[in-house]
């Protein structure tokens, strides 16, 4: 219910979004946001998972909640090994699409958050931006996009290291 309240407040303040992009760990946050969004006939909901922790992508492919044998991602809070049936059911009914992003894409997004917004964020928080700049870039061109930036559990040193790594990756990409 708390996640649904978050979704309701998001839509009250950010009206007319075509798409809302939400990071996925175990599925509770996106399940709540998606369920209220669909009741409001609001936005398309797209979830984002790390490649190394694609729990809901694999669960939806299996048509049931599964357990991941291994989780490998820098986005600790998106590395849930299981999804509860209630979260899985909400996602199955209300989420329009799920995409996966790499650790490098999240690292670059951490640097982008810092450069553009002066925010030090953890990789989970940067996942939605990573998806918008990566796998969703072409399909969302020209759309009004809302993103959920959740979680900031990171030390100053780890944040600085991520920003530097991200800047290095972005520079290599630009060259």
PDB file of C-alpha atoms in Angstrom, residues 74 96 121 132 143 149:
ATOM      1  CA  UNK A  74      26.578  -3.713  -8.290  1.00  0.00           C
ATOM      2  CA  UNK A  96       3.776  -3.189 -19.427  1.00  0.00           C
ATOM      3  CA  UNK A 121      23.274   8.031  -6.043  1.00  0.00           C
ATOM      4  CA  UNK A 132      16.168   5.563 -20.478  1.00  0.00           C
ATOM      5  CA  UNK A 143       7.691  10.817 -24.912  1.00  0.00           C
ATOM      6  CA  UNK A 149      14.962   7.239  -8.409  1.00  0.00           C
TER       7      UNK A 149
END
